[in-house]
mmCIF file of C-alpha atoms in Angstrom:
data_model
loop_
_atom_site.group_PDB
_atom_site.id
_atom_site.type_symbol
_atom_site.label_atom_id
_atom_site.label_comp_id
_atom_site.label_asym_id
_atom_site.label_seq_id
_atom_site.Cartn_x
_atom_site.Cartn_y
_atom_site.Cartn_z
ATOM 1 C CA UNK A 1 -19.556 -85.261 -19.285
ATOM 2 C CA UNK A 2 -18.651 -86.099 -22.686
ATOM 3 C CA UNK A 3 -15.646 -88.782 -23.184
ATOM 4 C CA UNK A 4 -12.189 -87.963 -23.567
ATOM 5 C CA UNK A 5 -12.086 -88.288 -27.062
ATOM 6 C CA UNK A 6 -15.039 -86.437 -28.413
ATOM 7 C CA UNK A 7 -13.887 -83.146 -29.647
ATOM 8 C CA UNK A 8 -15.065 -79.637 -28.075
ATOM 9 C CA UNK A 9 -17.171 -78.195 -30.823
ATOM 10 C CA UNK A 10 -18.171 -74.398 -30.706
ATOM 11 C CA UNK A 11 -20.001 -72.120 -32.893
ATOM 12 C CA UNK A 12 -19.391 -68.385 -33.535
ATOM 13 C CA UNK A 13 -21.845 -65.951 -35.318
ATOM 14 C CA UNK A 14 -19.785 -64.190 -38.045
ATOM 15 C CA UNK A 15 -22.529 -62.732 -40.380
ATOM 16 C CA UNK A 16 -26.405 -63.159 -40.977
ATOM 17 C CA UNK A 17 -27.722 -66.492 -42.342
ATOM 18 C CA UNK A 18 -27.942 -65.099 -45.934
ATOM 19 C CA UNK A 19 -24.751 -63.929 -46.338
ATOM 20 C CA UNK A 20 -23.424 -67.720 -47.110
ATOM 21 C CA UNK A 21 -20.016 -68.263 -45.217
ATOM 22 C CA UNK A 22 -18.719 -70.723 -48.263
ATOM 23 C CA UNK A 23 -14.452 -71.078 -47.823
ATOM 24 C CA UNK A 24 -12.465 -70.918 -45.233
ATOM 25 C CA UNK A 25 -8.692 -70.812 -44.688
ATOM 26 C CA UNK A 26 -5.919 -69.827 -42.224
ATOM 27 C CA UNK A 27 -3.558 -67.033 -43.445
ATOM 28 C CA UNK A 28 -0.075 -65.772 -43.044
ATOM 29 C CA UNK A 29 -1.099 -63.501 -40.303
ATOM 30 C CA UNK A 30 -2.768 -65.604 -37.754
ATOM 31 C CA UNK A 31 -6.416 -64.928 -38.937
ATOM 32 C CA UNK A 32 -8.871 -66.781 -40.372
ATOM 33 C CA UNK A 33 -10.181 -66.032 -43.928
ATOM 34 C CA UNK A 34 -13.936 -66.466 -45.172
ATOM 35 C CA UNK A 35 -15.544 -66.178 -48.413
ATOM 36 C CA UNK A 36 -19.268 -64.882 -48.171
ATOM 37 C CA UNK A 37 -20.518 -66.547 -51.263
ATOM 38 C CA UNK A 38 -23.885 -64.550 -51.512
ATOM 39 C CA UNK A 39 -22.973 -61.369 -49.925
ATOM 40 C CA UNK A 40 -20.182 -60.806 -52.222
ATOM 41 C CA UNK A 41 -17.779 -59.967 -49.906
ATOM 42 C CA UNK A 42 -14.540 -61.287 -47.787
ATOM 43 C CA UNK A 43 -13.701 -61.475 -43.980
ATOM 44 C CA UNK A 44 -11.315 -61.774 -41.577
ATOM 45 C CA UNK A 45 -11.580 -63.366 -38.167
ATOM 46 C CA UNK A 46 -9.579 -63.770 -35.672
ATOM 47 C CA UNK A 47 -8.709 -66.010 -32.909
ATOM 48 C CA UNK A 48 -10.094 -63.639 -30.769
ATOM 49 C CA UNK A 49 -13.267 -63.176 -32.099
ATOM 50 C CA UNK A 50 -12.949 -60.020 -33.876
ATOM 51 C CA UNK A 51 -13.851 -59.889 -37.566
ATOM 52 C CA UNK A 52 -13.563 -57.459 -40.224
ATOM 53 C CA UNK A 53 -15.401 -57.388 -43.158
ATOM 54 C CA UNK A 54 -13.948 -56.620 -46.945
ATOM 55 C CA UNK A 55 -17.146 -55.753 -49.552
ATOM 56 C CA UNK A 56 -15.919 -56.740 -53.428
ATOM 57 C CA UNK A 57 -16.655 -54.401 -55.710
ATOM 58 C CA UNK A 58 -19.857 -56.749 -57.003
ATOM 59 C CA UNK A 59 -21.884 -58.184 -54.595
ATOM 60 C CA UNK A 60 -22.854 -61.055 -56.925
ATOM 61 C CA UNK A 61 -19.520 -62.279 -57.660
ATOM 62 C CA UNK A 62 -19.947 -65.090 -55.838
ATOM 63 C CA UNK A 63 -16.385 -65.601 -54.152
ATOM 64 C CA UNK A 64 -16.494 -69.470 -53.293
ATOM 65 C CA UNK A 65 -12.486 -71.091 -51.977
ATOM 66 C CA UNK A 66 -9.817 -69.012 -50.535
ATOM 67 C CA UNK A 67 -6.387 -70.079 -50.267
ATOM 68 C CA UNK A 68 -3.091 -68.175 -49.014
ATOM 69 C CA UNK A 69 -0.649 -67.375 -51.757
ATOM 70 C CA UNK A 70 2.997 -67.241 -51.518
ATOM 71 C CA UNK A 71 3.066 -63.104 -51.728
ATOM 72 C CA UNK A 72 1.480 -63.119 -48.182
ATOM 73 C CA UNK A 73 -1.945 -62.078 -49.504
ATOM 74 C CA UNK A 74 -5.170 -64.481 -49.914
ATOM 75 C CA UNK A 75 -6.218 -65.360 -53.441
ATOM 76 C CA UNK A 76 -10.228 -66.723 -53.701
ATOM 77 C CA UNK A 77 -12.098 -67.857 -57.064
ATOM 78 C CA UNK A 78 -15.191 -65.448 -58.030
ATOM 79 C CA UNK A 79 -17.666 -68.189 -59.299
ATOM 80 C CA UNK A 80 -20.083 -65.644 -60.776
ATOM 81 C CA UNK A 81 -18.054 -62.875 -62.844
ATOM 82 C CA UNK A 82 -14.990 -65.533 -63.600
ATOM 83 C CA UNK A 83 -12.627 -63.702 -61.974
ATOM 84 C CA UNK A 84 -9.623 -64.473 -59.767
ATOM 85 C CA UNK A 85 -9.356 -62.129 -56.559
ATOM 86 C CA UNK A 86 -6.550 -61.715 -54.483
ATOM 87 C CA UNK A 87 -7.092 -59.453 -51.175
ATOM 88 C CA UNK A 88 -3.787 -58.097 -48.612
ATOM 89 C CA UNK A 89 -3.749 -58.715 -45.067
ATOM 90 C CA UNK A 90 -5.245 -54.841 -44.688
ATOM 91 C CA UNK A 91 -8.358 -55.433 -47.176
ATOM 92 C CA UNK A 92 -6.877 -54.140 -50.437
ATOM 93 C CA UNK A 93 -8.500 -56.052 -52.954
ATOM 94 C CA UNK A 94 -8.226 -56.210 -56.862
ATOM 95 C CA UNK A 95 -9.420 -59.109 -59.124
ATOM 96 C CA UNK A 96 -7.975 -60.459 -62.298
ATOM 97 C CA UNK A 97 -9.792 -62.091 -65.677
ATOM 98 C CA UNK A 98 -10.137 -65.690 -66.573
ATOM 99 C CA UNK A 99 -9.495 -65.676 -70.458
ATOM 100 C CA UNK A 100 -12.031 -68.458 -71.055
ATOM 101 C CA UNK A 101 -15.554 -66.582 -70.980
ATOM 102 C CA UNK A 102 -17.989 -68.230 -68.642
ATOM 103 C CA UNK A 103 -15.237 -70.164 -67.348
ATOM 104 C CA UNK A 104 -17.020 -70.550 -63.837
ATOM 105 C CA UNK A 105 -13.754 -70.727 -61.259
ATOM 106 C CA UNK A 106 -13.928 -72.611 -58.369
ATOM 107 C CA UNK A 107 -11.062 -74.434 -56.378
ATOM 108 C CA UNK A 108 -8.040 -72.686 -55.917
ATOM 109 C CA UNK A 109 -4.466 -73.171 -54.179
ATOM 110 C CA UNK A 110 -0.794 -72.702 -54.183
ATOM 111 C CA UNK A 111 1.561 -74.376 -56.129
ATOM 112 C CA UNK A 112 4.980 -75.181 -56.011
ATOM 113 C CA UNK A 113 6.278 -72.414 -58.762
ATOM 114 C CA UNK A 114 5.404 -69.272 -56.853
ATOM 115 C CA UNK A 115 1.609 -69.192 -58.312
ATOM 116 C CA UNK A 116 -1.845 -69.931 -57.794
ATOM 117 C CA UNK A 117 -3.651 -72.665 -59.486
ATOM 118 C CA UNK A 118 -7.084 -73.072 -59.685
ATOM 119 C CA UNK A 119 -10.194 -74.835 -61.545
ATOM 120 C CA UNK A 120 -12.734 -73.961 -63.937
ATOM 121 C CA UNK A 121 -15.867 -75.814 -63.850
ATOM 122 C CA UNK A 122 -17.473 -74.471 -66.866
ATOM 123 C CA UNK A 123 -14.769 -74.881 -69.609
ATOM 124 C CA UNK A 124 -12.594 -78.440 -68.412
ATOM 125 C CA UNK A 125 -9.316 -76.061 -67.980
ATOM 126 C CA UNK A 126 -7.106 -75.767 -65.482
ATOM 127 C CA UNK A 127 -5.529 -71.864 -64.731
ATOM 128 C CA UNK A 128 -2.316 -70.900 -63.194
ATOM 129 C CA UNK A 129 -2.150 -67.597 -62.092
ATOM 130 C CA UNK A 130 0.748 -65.715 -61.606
ATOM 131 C CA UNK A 131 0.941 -62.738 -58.267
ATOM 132 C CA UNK A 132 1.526 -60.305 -61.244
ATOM 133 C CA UNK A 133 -2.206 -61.561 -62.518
ATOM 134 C CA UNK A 134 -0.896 -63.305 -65.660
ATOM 135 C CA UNK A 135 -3.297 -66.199 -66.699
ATOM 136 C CA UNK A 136 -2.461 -69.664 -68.266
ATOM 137 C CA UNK A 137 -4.590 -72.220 -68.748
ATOM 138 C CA UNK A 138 -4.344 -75.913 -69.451
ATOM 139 C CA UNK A 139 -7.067 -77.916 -71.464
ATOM 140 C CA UNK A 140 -8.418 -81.036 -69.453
ATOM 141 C CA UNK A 141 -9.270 -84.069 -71.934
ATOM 142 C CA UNK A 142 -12.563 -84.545 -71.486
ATOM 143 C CA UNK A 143 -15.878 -82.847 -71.879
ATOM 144 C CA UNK A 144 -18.415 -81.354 -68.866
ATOM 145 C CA UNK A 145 -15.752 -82.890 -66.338
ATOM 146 C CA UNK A 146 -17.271 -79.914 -63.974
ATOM 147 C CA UNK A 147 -13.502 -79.294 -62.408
ATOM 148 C CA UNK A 148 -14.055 -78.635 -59.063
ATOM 149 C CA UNK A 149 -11.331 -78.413 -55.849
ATOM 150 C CA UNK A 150 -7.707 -78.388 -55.952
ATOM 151 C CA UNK A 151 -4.722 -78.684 -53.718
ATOM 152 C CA UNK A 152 -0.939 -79.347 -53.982
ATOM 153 C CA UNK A 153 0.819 -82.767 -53.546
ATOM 154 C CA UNK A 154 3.487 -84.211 -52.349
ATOM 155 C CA UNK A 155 5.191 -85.106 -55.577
ATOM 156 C CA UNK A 156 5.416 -81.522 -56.692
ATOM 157 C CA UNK A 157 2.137 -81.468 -59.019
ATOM 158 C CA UNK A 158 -1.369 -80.192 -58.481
ATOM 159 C CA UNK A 159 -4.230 -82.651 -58.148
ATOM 160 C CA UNK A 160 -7.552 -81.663 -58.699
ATOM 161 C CA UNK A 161 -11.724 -83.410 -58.578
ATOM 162 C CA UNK A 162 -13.591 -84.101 -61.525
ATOM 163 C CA UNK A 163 -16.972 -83.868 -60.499
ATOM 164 C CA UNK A 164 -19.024 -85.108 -63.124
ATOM 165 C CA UNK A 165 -15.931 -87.134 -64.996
ATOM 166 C CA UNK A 166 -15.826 -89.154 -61.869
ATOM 167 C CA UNK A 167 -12.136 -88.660 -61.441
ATOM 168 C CA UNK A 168 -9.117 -87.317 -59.790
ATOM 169 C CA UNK A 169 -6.755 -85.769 -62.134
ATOM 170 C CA UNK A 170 -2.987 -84.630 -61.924
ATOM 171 C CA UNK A 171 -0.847 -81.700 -63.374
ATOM 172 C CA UNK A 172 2.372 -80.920 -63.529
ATOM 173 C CA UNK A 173 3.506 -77.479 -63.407
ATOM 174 C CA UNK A 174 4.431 -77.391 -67.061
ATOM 175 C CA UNK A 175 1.073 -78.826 -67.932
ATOM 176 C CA UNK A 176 1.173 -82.811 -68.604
ATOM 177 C CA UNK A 177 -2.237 -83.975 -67.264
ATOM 178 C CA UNK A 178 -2.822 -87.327 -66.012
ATOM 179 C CA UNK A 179 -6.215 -88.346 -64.987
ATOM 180 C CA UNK A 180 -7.697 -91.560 -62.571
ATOM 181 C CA UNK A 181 -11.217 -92.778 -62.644
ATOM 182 C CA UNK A 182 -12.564 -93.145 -59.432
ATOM 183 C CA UNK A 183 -13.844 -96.996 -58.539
ATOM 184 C CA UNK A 184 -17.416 -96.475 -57.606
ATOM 185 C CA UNK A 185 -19.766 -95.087 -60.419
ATOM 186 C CA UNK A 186 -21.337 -91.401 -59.308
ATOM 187 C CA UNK A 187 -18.893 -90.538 -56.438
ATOM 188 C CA UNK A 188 -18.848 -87.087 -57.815
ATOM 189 C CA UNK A 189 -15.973 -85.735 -55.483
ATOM 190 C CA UNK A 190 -15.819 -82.075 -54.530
ATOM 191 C CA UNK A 191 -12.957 -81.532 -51.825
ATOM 192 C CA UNK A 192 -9.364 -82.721 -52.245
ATOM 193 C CA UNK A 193 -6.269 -82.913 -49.753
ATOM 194 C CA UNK A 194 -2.724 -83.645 -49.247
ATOM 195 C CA UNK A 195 -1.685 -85.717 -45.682
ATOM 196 C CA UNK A 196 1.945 -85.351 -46.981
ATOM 197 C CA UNK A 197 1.973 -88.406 -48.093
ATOM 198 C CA UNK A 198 -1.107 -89.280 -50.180
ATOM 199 C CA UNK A 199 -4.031 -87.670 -51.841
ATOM 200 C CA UNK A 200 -7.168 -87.717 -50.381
ATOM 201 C CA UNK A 201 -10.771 -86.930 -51.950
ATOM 202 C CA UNK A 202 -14.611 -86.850 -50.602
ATOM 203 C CA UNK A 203 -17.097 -88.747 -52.724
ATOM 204 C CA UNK A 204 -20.150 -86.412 -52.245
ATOM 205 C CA UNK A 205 -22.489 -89.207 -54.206
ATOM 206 C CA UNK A 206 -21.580 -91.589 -52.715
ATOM 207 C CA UNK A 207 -20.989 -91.207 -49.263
ATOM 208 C CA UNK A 208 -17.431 -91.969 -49.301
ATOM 209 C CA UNK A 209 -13.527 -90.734 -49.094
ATOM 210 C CA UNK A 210 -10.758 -91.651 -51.403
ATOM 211 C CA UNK A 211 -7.267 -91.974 -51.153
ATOM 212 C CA UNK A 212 -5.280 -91.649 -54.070
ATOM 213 C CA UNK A 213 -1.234 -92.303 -54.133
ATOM 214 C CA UNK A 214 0.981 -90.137 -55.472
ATOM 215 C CA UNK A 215 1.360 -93.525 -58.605
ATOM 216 C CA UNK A 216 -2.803 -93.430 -58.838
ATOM 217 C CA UNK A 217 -3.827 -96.279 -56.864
ATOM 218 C CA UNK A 218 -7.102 -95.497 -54.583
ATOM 219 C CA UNK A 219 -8.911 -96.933 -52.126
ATOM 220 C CA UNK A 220 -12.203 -95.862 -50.937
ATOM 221 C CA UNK A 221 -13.640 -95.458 -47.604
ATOM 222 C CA UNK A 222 -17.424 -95.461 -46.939
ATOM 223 C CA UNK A 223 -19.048 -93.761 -44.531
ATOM 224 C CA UNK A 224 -21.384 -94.690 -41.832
ATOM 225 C CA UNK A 225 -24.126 -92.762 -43.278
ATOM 226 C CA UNK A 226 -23.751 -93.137 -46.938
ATOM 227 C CA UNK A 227 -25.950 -90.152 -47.295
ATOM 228 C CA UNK A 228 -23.584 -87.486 -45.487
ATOM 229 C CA UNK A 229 -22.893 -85.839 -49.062
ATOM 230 C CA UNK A 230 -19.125 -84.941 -47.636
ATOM 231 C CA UNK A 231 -18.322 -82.011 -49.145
ATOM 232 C CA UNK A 232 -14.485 -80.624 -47.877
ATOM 233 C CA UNK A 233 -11.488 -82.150 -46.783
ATOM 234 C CA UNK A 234 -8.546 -80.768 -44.780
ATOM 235 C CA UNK A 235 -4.734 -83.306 -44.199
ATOM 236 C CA UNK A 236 -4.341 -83.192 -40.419
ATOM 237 C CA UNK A 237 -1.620 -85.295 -40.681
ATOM 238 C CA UNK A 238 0.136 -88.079 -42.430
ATOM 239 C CA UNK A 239 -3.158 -90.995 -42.704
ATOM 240 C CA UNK A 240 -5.066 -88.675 -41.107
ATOM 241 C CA UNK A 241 -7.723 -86.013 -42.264
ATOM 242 C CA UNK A 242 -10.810 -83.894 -41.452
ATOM 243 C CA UNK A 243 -13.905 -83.522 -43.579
ATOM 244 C CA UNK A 244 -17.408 -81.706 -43.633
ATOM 245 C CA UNK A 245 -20.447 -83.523 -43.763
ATOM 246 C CA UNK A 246 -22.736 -81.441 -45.485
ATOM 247 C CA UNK A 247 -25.849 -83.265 -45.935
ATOM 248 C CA UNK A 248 -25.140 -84.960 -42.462
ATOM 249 C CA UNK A 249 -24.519 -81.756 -40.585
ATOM 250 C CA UNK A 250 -21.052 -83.417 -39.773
ATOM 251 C CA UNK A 251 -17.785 -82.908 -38.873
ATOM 252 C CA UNK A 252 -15.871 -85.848 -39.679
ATOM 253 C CA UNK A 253 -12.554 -87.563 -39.210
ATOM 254 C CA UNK A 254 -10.289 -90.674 -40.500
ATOM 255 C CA UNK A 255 -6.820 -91.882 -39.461
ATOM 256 C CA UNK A 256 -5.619 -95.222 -41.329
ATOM 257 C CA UNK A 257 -2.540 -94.588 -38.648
ATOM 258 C CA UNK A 258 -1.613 -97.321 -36.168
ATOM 259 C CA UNK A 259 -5.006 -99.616 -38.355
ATOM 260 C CA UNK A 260 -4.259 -103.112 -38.624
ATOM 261 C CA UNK A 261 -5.417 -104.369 -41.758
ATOM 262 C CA UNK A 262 -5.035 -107.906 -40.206
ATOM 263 C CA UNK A 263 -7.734 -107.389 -38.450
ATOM 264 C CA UNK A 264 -10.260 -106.108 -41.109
ATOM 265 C CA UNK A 265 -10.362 -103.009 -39.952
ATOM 266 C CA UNK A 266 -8.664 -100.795 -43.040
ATOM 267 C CA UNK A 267 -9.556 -96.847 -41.295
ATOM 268 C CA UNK A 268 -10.911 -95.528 -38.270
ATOM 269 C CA UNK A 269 -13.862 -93.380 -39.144
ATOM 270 C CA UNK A 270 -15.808 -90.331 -36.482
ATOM 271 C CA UNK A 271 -18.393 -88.541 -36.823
ATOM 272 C CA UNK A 272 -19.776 -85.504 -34.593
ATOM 273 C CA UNK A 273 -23.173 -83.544 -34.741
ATOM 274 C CA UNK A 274 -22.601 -79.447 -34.682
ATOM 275 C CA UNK A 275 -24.244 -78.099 -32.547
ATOM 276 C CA UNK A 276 -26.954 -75.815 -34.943
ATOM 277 C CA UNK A 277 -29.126 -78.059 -36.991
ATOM 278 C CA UNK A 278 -29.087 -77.993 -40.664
ATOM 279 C CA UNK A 279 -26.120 -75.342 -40.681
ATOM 280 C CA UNK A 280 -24.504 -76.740 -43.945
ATOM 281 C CA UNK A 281 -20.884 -76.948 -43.392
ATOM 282 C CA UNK A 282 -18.748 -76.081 -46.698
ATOM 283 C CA UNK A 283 -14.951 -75.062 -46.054
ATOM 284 C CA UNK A 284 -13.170 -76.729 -43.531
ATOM 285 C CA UNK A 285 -9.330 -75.822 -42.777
ATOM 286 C CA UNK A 286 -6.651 -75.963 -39.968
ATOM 287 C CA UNK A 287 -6.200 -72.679 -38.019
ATOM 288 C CA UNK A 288 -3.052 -71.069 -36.461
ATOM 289 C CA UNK A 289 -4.277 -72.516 -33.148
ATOM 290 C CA UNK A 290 -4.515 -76.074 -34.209
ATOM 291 C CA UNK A 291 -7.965 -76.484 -34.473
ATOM 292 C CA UNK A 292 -10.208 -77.126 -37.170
ATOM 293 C CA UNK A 293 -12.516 -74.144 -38.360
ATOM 294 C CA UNK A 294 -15.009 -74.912 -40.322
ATOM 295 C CA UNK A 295 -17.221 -72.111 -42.834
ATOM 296 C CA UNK A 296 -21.278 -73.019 -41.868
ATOM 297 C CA UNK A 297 -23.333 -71.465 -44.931
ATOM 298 C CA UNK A 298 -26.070 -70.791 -42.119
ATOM 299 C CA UNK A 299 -23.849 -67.225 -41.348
ATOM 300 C CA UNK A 300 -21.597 -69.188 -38.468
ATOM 301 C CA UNK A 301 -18.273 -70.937 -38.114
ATOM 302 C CA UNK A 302 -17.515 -73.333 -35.792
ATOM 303 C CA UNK A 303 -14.209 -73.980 -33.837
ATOM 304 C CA UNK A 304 -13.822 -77.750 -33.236
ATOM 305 C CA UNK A 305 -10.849 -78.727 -30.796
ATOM 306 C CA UNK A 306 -9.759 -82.387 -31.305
ATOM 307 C CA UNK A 307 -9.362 -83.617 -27.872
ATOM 308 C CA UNK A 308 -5.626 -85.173 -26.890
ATOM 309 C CA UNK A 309 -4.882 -88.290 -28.087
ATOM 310 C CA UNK A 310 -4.357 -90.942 -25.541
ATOM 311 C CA UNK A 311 -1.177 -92.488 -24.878
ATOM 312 C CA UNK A 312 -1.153 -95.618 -26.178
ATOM 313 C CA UNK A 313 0.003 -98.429 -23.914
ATOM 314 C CA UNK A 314 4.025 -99.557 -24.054
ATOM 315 C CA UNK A 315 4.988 -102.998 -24.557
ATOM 316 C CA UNK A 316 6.945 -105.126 -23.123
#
């Protein structure tokens, strides 16, 4: 019998291996949301088991992250034909043009103004997209940055990876952009949360996860197996988040709630095998049912219930 604390990890056939489940996401109605990044196409799963499958009207569009928007429908970033695509809860779908040619979209999310922000690898700009399909976009300052995932923070801005600039960056919603090396040289992060409270990045090159505050002070966090390549990271909670461990065939987890940093300790770091080898996690995201669902590239995604934290012992 496994202990009390490992979590219940189960894997669910959604497509064939070469279809590429890439991004995953919970939506407004209860379902889970998947990218297939090499099938071209988008699907919707349910808790119980029953998926539905949207083709896009170009099969090598490449949609990569999905995220819901705040008209009810999901909005996901075609990597291939620089598009932005938005699809309803009934599998209408439409898609909208970067202005930037070759712009290369990739991270996308909700922001606090009613619109969609997302990240363009190939052109260091950041675009805001409106649920009308009006573009903006923002010039980053610097050069082959490789923008890559994006989320909203706490302190009303959008923070986003720069995967090549080694950096975290910040923008406002009129624009202002702010950026923060990271510490260690080559972290190249890729996925970036919010607990609530903080910012929180992985360091695919280096094996690590960062926490940023909302004033740009980070710490870092290395893992266990400094060759994991973490790739995705989902807030589970204030000091507390989920990740994918791509190269490690991972799911991981870190709390720095309830740590004592008296006693050296700064974070409480888990890791847990899936149960297919080499099944590549990507997307990772909270569902409706309070479990973590994670997007394997392998054509699977796996359900993984934390198990119930233990009461902790009252003093006298």
């Amino acid at each position: 019998m496994q202990p009390a604390e490992v979590p219940t990890i189960t894997e669910i056939p959604v497509t064939d291996k070469d279809a590429g489940p890439y991004g995953i996401a919970a939506g407004p109605d209860g379902a889970l949301w998947l990218t297939f990044v090499h099938k071209g196409s988008i699907a919707c799963l349910g808790l119980d088991g029953a998926l539905t499958e949207y083709p896009l009207d170009s099969p090598e569009c490449r949609p990569m992250v999905i995220a819901p928007g705040p008209d009810g429908a999901m909005w996901f970033t075609r990597n291939q034909d620089h598009r932005i695509g938005r699809v309803t809860a009934d599998g209408v779908t439409e898609a909208f043009e970067v202005p930037s040619p070759d712009s290369g979209p990739y991270g996308i999310a909700a922001g606090p103004d009613g619109a969609m922000w997302f990240t363009e690898m190939n052109t260091d700009r950041i675009g805001r997209i409106t649920v009308q399909g009006e573009v903006t976009e923002f010039p980053l300052p610097v050069e082959g940055g490789f923008a890559s995932a994006i989320t909203a923070g706490p302190d009303g801005a959008l923070w986003f990876t720069l995967n090549q600039a080694n950096a975290v960056g910040r923008i406002t919603t009129g624009g202002d952009v702010t950026l923060y090396p990271l510490p260690t040289p080559g972290a190249a992060p890729v996925g970036i949360t919010s607990d609530g409270v903080a910012l929180w990045c992985v360091e695919i090159g280096a094996g690590q996860l960062g926490r940023i505050t909302t004033d740009g002070e980070i710490e870092e966090f290395p893992l266990a197996d400094r060759a994991a390549k973490p790739h995705a990271i989902v807030g589970a909670g204030a000091g507390e988040c989920w990740f994918t461990e791509w190269g490690g065939n991972r799911v991981g987890h870190i709390s720095v709630s309830g740590v004592n940093p008296a006693s050296g300790e700064l974070a409480e770091i888990s890791a847990y095998d899936l149960p297919s080898p080499s099944s590549e996690p990507h997307g990772i995201t909270v569902g409706p049912d309070g479990a973590l669902w994670v997007a394997l590239e392998t054509g699977s995604v796996a359900r993984v219930a934390p198990a119930p934290r233990r009461a902790q012992p009252r003093r006298a």
